[in-house]
Every structure is written in structure tokens, then in C-alpha cells.
Short mmCIF file of C-alpha atoms in Angstrom, two decimals:
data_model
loop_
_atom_site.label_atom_id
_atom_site.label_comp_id
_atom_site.label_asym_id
_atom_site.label_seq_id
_atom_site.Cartn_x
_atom_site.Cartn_y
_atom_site.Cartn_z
CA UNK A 296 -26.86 -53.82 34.73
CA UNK A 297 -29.01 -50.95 36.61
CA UNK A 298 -29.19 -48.60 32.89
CA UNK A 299 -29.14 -45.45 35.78
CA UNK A 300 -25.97 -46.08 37.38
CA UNK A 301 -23.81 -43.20 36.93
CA UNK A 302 -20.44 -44.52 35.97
CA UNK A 303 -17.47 -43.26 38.70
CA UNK A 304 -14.97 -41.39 36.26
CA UNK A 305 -11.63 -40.51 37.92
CA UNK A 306 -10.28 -36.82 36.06
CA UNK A 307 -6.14 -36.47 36.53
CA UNK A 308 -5.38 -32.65 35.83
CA UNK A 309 -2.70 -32.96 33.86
CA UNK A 310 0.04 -30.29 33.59
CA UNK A 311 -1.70 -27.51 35.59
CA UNK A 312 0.12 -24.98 33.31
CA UNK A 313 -1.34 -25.99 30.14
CA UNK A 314 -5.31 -26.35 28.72
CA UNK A 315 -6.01 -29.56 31.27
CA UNK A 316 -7.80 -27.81 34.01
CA UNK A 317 -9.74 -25.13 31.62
CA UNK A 318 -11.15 -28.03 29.16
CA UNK A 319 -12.36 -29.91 32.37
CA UNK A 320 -13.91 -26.82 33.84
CA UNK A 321 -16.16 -26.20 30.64
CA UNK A 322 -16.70 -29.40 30.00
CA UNK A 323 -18.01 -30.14 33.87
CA UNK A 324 -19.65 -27.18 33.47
CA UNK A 325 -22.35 -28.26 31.72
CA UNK A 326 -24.75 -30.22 34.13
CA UNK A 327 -25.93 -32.41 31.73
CA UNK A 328 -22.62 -34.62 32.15
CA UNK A 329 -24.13 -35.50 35.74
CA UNK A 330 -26.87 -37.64 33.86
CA UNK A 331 -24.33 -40.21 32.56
CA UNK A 332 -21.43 -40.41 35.17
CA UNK A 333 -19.69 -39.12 38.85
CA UNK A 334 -16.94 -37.33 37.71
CA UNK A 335 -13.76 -36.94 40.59
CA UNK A 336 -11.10 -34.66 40.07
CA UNK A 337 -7.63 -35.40 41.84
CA UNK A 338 -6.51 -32.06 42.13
CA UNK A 339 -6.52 -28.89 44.55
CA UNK A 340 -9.50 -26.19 44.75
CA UNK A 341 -6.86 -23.46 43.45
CA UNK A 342 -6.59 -24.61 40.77
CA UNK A 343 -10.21 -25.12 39.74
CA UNK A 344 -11.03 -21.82 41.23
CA UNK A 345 -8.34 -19.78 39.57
CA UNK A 346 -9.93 -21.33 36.13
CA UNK A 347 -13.77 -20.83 37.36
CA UNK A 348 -13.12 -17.07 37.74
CA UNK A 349 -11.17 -17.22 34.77
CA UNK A 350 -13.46 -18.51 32.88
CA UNK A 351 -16.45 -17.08 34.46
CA UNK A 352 -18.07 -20.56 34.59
CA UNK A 353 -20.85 -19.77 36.70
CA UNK A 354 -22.16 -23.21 36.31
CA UNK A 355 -19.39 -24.70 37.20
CA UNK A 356 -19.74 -26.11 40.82
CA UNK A 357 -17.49 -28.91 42.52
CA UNK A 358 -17.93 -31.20 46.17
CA UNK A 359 -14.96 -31.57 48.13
CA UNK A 360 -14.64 -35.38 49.52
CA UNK A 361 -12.09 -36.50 51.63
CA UNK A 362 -11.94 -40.10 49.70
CA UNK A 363 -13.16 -41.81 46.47
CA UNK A 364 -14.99 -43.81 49.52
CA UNK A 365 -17.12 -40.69 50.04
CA UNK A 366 -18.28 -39.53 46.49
CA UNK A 367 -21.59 -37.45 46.22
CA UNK A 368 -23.96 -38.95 43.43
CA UNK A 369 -24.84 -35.99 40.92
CA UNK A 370 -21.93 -33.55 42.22
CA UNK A 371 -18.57 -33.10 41.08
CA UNK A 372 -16.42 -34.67 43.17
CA UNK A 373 -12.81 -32.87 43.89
CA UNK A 374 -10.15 -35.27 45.83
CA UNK A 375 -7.67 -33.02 47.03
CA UNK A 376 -3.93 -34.61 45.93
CA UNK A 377 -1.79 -31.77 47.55
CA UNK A 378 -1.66 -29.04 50.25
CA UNK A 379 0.66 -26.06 49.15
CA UNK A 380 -0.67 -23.46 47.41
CA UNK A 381 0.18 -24.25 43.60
CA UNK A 382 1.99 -21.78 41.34
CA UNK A 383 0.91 -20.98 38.56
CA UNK A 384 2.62 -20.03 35.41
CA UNK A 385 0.46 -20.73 32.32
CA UNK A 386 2.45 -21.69 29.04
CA UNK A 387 5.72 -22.89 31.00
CA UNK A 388 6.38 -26.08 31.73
CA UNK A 389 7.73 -26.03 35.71
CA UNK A 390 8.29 -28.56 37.97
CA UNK A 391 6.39 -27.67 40.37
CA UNK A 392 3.44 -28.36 37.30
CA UNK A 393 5.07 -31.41 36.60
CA UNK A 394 4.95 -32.91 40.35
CA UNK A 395 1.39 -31.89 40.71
CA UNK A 396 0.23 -33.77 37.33
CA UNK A 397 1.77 -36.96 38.73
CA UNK A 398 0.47 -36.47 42.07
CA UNK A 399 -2.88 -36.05 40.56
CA UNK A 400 -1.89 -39.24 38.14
CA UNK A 401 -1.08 -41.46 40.69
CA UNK A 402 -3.84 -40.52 43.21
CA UNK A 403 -6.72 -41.35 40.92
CA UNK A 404 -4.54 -44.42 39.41
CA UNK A 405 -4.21 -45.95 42.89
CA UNK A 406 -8.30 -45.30 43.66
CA UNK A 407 -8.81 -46.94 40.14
CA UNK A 408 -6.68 -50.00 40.97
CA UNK A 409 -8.43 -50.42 44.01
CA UNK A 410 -12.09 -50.50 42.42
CA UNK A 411 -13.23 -47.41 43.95
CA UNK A 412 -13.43 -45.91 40.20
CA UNK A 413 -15.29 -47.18 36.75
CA UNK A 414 -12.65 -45.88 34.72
CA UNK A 415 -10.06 -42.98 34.23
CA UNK A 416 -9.82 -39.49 31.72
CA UNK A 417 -6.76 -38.53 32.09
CA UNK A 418 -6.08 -34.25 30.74
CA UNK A 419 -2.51 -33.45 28.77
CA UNK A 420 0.76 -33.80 30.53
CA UNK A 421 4.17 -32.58 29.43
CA UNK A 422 5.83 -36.01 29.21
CA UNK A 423 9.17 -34.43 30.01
CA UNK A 424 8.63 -32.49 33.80
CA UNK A 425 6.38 -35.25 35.14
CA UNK A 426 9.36 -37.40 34.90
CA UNK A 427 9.80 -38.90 38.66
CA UNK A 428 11.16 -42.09 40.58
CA UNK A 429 7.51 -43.14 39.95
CA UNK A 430 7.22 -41.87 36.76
CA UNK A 431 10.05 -43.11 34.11
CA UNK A 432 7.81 -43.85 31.27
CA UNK A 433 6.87 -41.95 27.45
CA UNK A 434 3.32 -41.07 28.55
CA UNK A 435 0.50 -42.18 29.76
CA UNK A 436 0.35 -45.59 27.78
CA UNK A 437 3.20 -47.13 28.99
CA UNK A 438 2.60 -46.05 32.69
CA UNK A 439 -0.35 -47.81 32.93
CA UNK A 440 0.19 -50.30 30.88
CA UNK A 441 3.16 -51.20 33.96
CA UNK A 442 0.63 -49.94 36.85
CA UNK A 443 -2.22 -52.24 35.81
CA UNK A 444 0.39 -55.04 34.92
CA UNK A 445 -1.29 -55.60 31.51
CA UNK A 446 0.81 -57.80 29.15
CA UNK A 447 0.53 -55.52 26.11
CA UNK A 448 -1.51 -52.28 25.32
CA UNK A 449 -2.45 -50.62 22.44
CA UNK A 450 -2.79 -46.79 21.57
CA UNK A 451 -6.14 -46.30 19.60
CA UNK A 452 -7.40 -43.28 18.51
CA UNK A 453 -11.08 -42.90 18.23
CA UNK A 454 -13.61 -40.64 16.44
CA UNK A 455 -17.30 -41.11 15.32
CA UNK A 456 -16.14 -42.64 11.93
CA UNK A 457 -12.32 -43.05 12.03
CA UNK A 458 -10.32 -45.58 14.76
CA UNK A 459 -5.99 -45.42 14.51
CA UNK A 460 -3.64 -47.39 16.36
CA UNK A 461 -0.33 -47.87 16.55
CA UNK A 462 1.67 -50.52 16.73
CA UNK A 463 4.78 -48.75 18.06
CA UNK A 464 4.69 -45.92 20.43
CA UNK A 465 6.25 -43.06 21.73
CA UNK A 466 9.69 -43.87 20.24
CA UNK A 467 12.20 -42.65 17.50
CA UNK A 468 11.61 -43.32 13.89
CA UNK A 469 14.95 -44.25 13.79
CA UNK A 470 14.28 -47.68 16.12
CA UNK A 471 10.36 -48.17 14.16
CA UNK A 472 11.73 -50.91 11.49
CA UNK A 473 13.84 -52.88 14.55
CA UNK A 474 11.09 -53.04 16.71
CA UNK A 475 8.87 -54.49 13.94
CA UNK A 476 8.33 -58.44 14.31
CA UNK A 477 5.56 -61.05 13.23
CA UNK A 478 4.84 -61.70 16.94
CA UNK A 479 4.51 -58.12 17.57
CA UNK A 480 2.20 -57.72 14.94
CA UNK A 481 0.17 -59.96 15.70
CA UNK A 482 -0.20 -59.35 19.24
CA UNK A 483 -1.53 -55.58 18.48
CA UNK A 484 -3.78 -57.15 16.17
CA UNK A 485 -5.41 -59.56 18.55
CA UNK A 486 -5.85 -56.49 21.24
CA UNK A 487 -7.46 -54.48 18.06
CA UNK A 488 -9.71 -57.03 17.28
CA UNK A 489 -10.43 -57.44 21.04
CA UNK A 490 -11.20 -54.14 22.11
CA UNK A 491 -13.35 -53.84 18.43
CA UNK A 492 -15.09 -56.40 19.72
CA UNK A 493 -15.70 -55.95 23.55
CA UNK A 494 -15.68 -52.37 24.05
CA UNK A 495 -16.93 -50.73 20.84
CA UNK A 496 -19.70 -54.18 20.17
CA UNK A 497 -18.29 -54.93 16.50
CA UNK A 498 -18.91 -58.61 16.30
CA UNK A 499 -16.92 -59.22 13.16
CA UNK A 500 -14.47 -56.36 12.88
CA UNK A 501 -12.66 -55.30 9.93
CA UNK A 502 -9.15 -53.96 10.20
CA UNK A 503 -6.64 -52.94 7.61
CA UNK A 504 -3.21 -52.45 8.23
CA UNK A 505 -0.56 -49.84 6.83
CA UNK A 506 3.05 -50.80 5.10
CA UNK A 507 5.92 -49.28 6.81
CA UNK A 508 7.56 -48.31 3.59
CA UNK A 509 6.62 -46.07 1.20
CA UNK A 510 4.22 -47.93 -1.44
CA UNK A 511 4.19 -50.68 1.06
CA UNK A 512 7.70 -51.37 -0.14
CA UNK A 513 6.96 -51.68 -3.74
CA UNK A 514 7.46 -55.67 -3.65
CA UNK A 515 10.57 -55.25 -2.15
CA UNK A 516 12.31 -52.24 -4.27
CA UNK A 517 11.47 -49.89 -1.05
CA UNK A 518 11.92 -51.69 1.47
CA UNK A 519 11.16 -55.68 3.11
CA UNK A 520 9.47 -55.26 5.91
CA UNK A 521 6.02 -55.90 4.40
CA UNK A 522 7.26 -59.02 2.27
CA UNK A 523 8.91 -60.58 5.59
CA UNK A 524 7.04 -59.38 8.66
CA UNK A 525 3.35 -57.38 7.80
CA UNK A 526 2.19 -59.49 5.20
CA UNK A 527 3.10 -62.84 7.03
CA UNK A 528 1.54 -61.65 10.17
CA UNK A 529 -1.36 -60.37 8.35
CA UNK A 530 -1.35 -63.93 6.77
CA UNK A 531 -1.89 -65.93 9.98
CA UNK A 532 -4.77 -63.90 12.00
CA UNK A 533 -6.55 -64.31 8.32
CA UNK A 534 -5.97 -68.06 8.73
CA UNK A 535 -7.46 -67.79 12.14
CA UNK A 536 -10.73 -66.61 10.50
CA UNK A 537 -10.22 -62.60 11.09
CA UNK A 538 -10.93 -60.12 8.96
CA UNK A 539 -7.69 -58.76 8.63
CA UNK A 540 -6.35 -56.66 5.41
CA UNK A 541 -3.17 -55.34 3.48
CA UNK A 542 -0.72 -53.97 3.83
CA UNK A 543 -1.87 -50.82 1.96
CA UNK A 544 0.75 -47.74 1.49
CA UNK A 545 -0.64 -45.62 3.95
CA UNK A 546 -0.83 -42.05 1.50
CA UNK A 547 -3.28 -43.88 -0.90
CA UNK A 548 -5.51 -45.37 2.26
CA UNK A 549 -6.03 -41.79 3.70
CA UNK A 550 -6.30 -40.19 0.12
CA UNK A 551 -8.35 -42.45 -0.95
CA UNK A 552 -10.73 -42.34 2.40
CA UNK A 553 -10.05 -45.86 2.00
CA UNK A 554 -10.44 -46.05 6.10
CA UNK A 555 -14.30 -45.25 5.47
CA UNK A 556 -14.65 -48.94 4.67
CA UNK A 557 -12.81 -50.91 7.68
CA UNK A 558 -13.89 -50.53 11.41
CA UNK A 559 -10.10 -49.56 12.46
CA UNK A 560 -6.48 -49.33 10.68
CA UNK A 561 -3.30 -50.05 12.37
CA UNK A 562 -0.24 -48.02 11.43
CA UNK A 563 3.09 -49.27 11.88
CA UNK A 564 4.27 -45.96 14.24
CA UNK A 565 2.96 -42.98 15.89
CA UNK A 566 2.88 -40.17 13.38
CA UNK A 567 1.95 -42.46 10.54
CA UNK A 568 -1.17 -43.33 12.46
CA UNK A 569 -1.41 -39.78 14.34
CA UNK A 570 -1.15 -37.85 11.39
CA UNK A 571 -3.96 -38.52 9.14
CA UNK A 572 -6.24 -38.85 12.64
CA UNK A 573 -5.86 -35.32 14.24
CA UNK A 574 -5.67 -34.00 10.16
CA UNK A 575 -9.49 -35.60 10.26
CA UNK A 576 -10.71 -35.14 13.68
CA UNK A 577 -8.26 -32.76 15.78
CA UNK A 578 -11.10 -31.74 17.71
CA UNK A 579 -13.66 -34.29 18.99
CA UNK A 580 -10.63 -37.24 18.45
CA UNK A 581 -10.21 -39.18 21.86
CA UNK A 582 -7.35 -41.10 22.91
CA UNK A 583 -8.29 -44.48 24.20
CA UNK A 584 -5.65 -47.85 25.58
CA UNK A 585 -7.00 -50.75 24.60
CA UNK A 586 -5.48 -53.92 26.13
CA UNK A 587 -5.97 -52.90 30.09
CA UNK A 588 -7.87 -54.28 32.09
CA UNK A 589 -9.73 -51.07 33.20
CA UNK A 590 -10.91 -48.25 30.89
CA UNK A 591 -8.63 -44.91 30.47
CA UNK A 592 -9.12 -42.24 27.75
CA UNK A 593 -8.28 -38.90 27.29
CA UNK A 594 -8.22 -35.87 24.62
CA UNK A 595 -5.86 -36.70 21.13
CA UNK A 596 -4.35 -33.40 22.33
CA UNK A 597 -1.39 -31.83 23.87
CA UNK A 598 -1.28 -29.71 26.72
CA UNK A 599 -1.52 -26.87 24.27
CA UNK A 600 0.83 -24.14 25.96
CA UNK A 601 0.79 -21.61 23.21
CA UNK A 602 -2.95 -21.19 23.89
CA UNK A 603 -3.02 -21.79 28.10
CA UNK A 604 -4.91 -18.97 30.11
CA UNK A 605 -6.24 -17.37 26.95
CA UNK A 606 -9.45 -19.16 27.76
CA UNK A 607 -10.03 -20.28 23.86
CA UNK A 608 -9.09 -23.93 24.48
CA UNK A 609 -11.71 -26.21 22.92
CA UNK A 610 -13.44 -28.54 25.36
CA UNK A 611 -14.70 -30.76 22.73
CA UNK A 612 -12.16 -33.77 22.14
CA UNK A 613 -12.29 -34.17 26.86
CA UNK A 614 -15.99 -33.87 26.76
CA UNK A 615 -15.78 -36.92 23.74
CA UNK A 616 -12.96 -38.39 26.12
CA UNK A 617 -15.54 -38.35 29.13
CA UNK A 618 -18.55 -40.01 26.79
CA UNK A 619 -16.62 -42.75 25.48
CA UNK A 620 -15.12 -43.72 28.71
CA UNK A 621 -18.98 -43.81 30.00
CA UNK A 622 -19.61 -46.00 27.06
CA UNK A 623 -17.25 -48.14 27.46
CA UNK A 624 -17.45 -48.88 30.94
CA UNK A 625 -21.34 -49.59 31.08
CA UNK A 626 -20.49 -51.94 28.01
CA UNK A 627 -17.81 -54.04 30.02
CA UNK A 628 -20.36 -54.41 32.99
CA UNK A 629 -23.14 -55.49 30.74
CA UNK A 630 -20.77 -58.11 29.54
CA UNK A 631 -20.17 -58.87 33.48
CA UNK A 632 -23.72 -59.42 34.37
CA UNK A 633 -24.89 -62.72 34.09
CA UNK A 634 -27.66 -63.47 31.99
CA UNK A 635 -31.42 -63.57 33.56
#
């Protein structure tokens, strides 16, 4: 693979009343970013140039294109996804915000799906007002987990020294244990191991994986789960020659910075896993879904309203979002290229 090709990043907006346009502004900002990738952003130029004066981003410059067909190399790229003039109402969720994050969603989904794009970063939406006919999903995961027609994903949070993921999702605590089977189990560990191995280079990956219970059940006294499902799933991927360990009660592992000495950890639901992560690394942490057939990451944040239009958002954990995504995409080409 050409090491100089700029990877084409798709940029959703997210909920336009929340942090999603101001963290892509400063981030894009910076002209650097042009070196590794083509970023497109499926928005409107109202929005961008509300947040540019905002913001003052003087460096901040963007190329309107009618298509994804049409991209200019070394520009920012700005696909417009609707005509109206957009209200905005920063901190309040409206659905007028909501319609224009799945607009956005959809537009640069669709360009993905039809290989005009490398790979998507998708900014915060508020999972409730982006609710549509199109749109009757948690988040993000599960939407394109359906629009790509992938099997199975996985949720995997990513820093420079910690990786999370979940084996359940966006879902009540209430339903966790139910959901829990061998198969299950076992399936999220084979996309872990997977994605370790293709998209982050970890020939031999190490993974350990959390108890549901407290004390991992305390052989039984807190719970079965481990004794009937974790530890016999656990038990067959290590007879299949993976390096695959516990379950470990998941206070001790993070207490213990146990973590520091496997590649990744897989806990059993969201704020198990989530917890610990954004406790470590709120601020650079990136959201990545392994298991799809094309690459999508975003921020490990929300869409922040408490701090929207006071201009203090930190750009960090989108600008990590953006790198990775890079990363990861010239890695799965690399592996597509066949050898000289």
C-alpha cells in the first residue's frame, strides 16, 4: 500500500446541540490532520460557521463538494445533508437536532457502504431524539452493526495502554445475567481476539475476562454465572490455543492495575467495562466496533450538554478517534495488498 495515501474519513455531526460540531472544528483545525487523512463532514455550512466564529478558529477552513465522488485531497471536505436553515439551541435536546444527526448518520453511512469512504468517526448523539423509522436502535453499535449486516459486533474501548469491551450493550442491568450464555461468550471473545489481532497487529493477544458477580461469585456463594457460563466459555477458546484468562472480580483487576498486564479485558456489561475506562482515560479514550466489516470510531464521550456553546469542550478523545480510525484503516489495506 502507497504509505501517502490519505485515508477518506467520513465525520457524522452528531447532535448539533451538544459538543459534536465544536470538538470537530478544533480538532480539523489543526492542519496537521491533512497529512494523515481526507476528512468529509456530512453536515450543513451553518453549522460549522456558527462554531468557527464561535470559536474563533481562524484556521479552520472547509471545501464544499457536491458528492463523496468529488472530494478535494488536502481540504476538508463538507457534504451538505440538509437545506433549511438549522436551529440552534445548545444544551437541549430538539428534534429538529435529532433529525439532522441522523441525516448526517445515514448520509456518510450510505457513502461508506458504497466504498466511497475508508472508514467512519462518528461525534455524540442523544440516543433518544435521533430515534426515526430508520433509526430504532440503542446507539451507534447496533445501527451499524444492522446497516453493514455484520453477524455480531463488539463495543471496545481503546486508549494508549488500556482496551474494554463489553459483552452486553446498551441494555438494563436488570436483563445482563439472562442475556449471558457460553455461545455468547465466546463469540465476543473470538471478535476480541480478532480485531487484537487484525486491526491493532497483536499476534498472540492476551485477554482477561471479568466475573459478573461480585468476587466472581465467590465459588458459587454470590452468584453461578461464572461456575456455569464464564469459566466454561473461558475453558474452550483456551483449548483452542488462545490466551484467554479468568474470570477475575472486576474491583481487584482495576485496583490492582491488573489490566496493565493483558492486551484487552472483557466485562460482562456496559458500566462494568465503562466505568473503570473513562475513570482512566475520560479524555483521549476512543470508542471503536470491532466485528464490522468497515472501520467506525468515535469519542468515549457523550454529547456533553451541560458544557455545549461554552466553547471549553475538549477535542482530545475525537482527535484520538480520528488517529485510530487512520490507523486502522491503512492496517486493513496492508493486509489487502498482496505480497510483492
Amino acid at each position: 500500500m502507497d504509505t501517502k495515501y490519505k485515508v477518506k474519513l467520513g465525520i457524522s455531526i452528531g447532535d448539533t446541540n451538544g459538543i459534536g460540531p465544536e470538538v470537530i472544528v478544533k480538532t480539523l483545525s489543526d492542519q496537521r490532520v491533512l497529512n494523515y487523512c481526507t476528512p468529509v463532514i456530512y453536515a450543513a455550512p451553518g453549522v460549522l460557521n456558527r462554531v468557527r466564529k464561535a470559536l474563533s478558529a481562524e484556521h479552520f477552513f472547509y471545501q464544499q463538494v457536491e458528492s463523496a465522488n468529488a472530494l478535494v485531497p488536502r481540504k476538508v471536505n463538507l457534504i451538505t445533508c440538509w437545506d433549511q436553515e438549522l436551529s440552534v439551541t445548545p444544551g437541549v435536546p430538539t428534534p429538529e437536532s435529532g433529525k439532522a444527526s441522523l441525516d448526517s448518520l445515514l448520509a456518510a453511512s450510505s457513502d461508506l457502504k458504497a466504498g466511497l469512504l475508508d472508514g467512519l468517526v462518528t461525534a455524540p448523539i442523544n440516543k433518544d431524539n435521533i430515534q426515526a423509522e430508520e433509526f430504532n436502535f440503542p446507539g451507534h453499535t447496533e445501527f451499524l452493526t444492522s446497516y453493514f449486516d455484520a453477524p455480531e459486533s463488539l463495543m471496545l474501548l481503546v486508549s494508549e495502554d488500556l482496551r474494554v469491551a463489553t459483552v452486553t450493550g446498551h441494555m438494563p442491568v436488570k436483563e445482563v445475567a439472562s442475556k449471558l450464555t457460553v455461545e455468547l461468550l465466546i463469540r465476543k471473545m473470538t471478535i476480541l481476539l480478532e480485531s487484537l489481532r487484525k486491526d491493532f497487529g497483536i499476534l498472540k493477544p492476551r485477554i482477561a475476562v471479568l466475573g459478573l458477580n461480585p468476587h466472581a461469585g465467590e465459588e458459587g456463594l454470590l452468584g453461578t454465572e461464572e461456575q456455569e457460563i464464564i469459566r466454561p466459555a473461558i475453558m474452550q477458546m483456551k483449548e483452542r490455543g488462545n490466551l484467554v484468562f479468568g474470570p477475575y472480580p472486576a474491583d481487584g483487576f482495576f485496583g490492582m492495575r491488573q489490566y496493565k498486564q493483558v492486551d484487552a479485558v472483557l466485562a460482562m456489561y456496559h458500566d462494568q467495562g465503562l466505568i473503570p475506562f473513562k475513570t482512566l482515560a475520560f479524555e483521549s479514550g476512543i470508542n471503536y466496533t470491532a466485528g464490522l466489516p468497515i472501520v467506525r470510531t468515535s469519542p468515549d464521550h457523550g454529547t456533553a450538554y451541560d458544557i455545549a456553546n461554552k466553547h471549553i469542550a475538549n477535542e482530545t478523545s475525537f482527535r484520538e478517534a480520528l488517529f485510530l480510525a487512520c490507523d486502522i484503516v491503512k492496517k486493513r489495506l496492508a493486509e489487502e495488498m498482496p505480497a510483492v
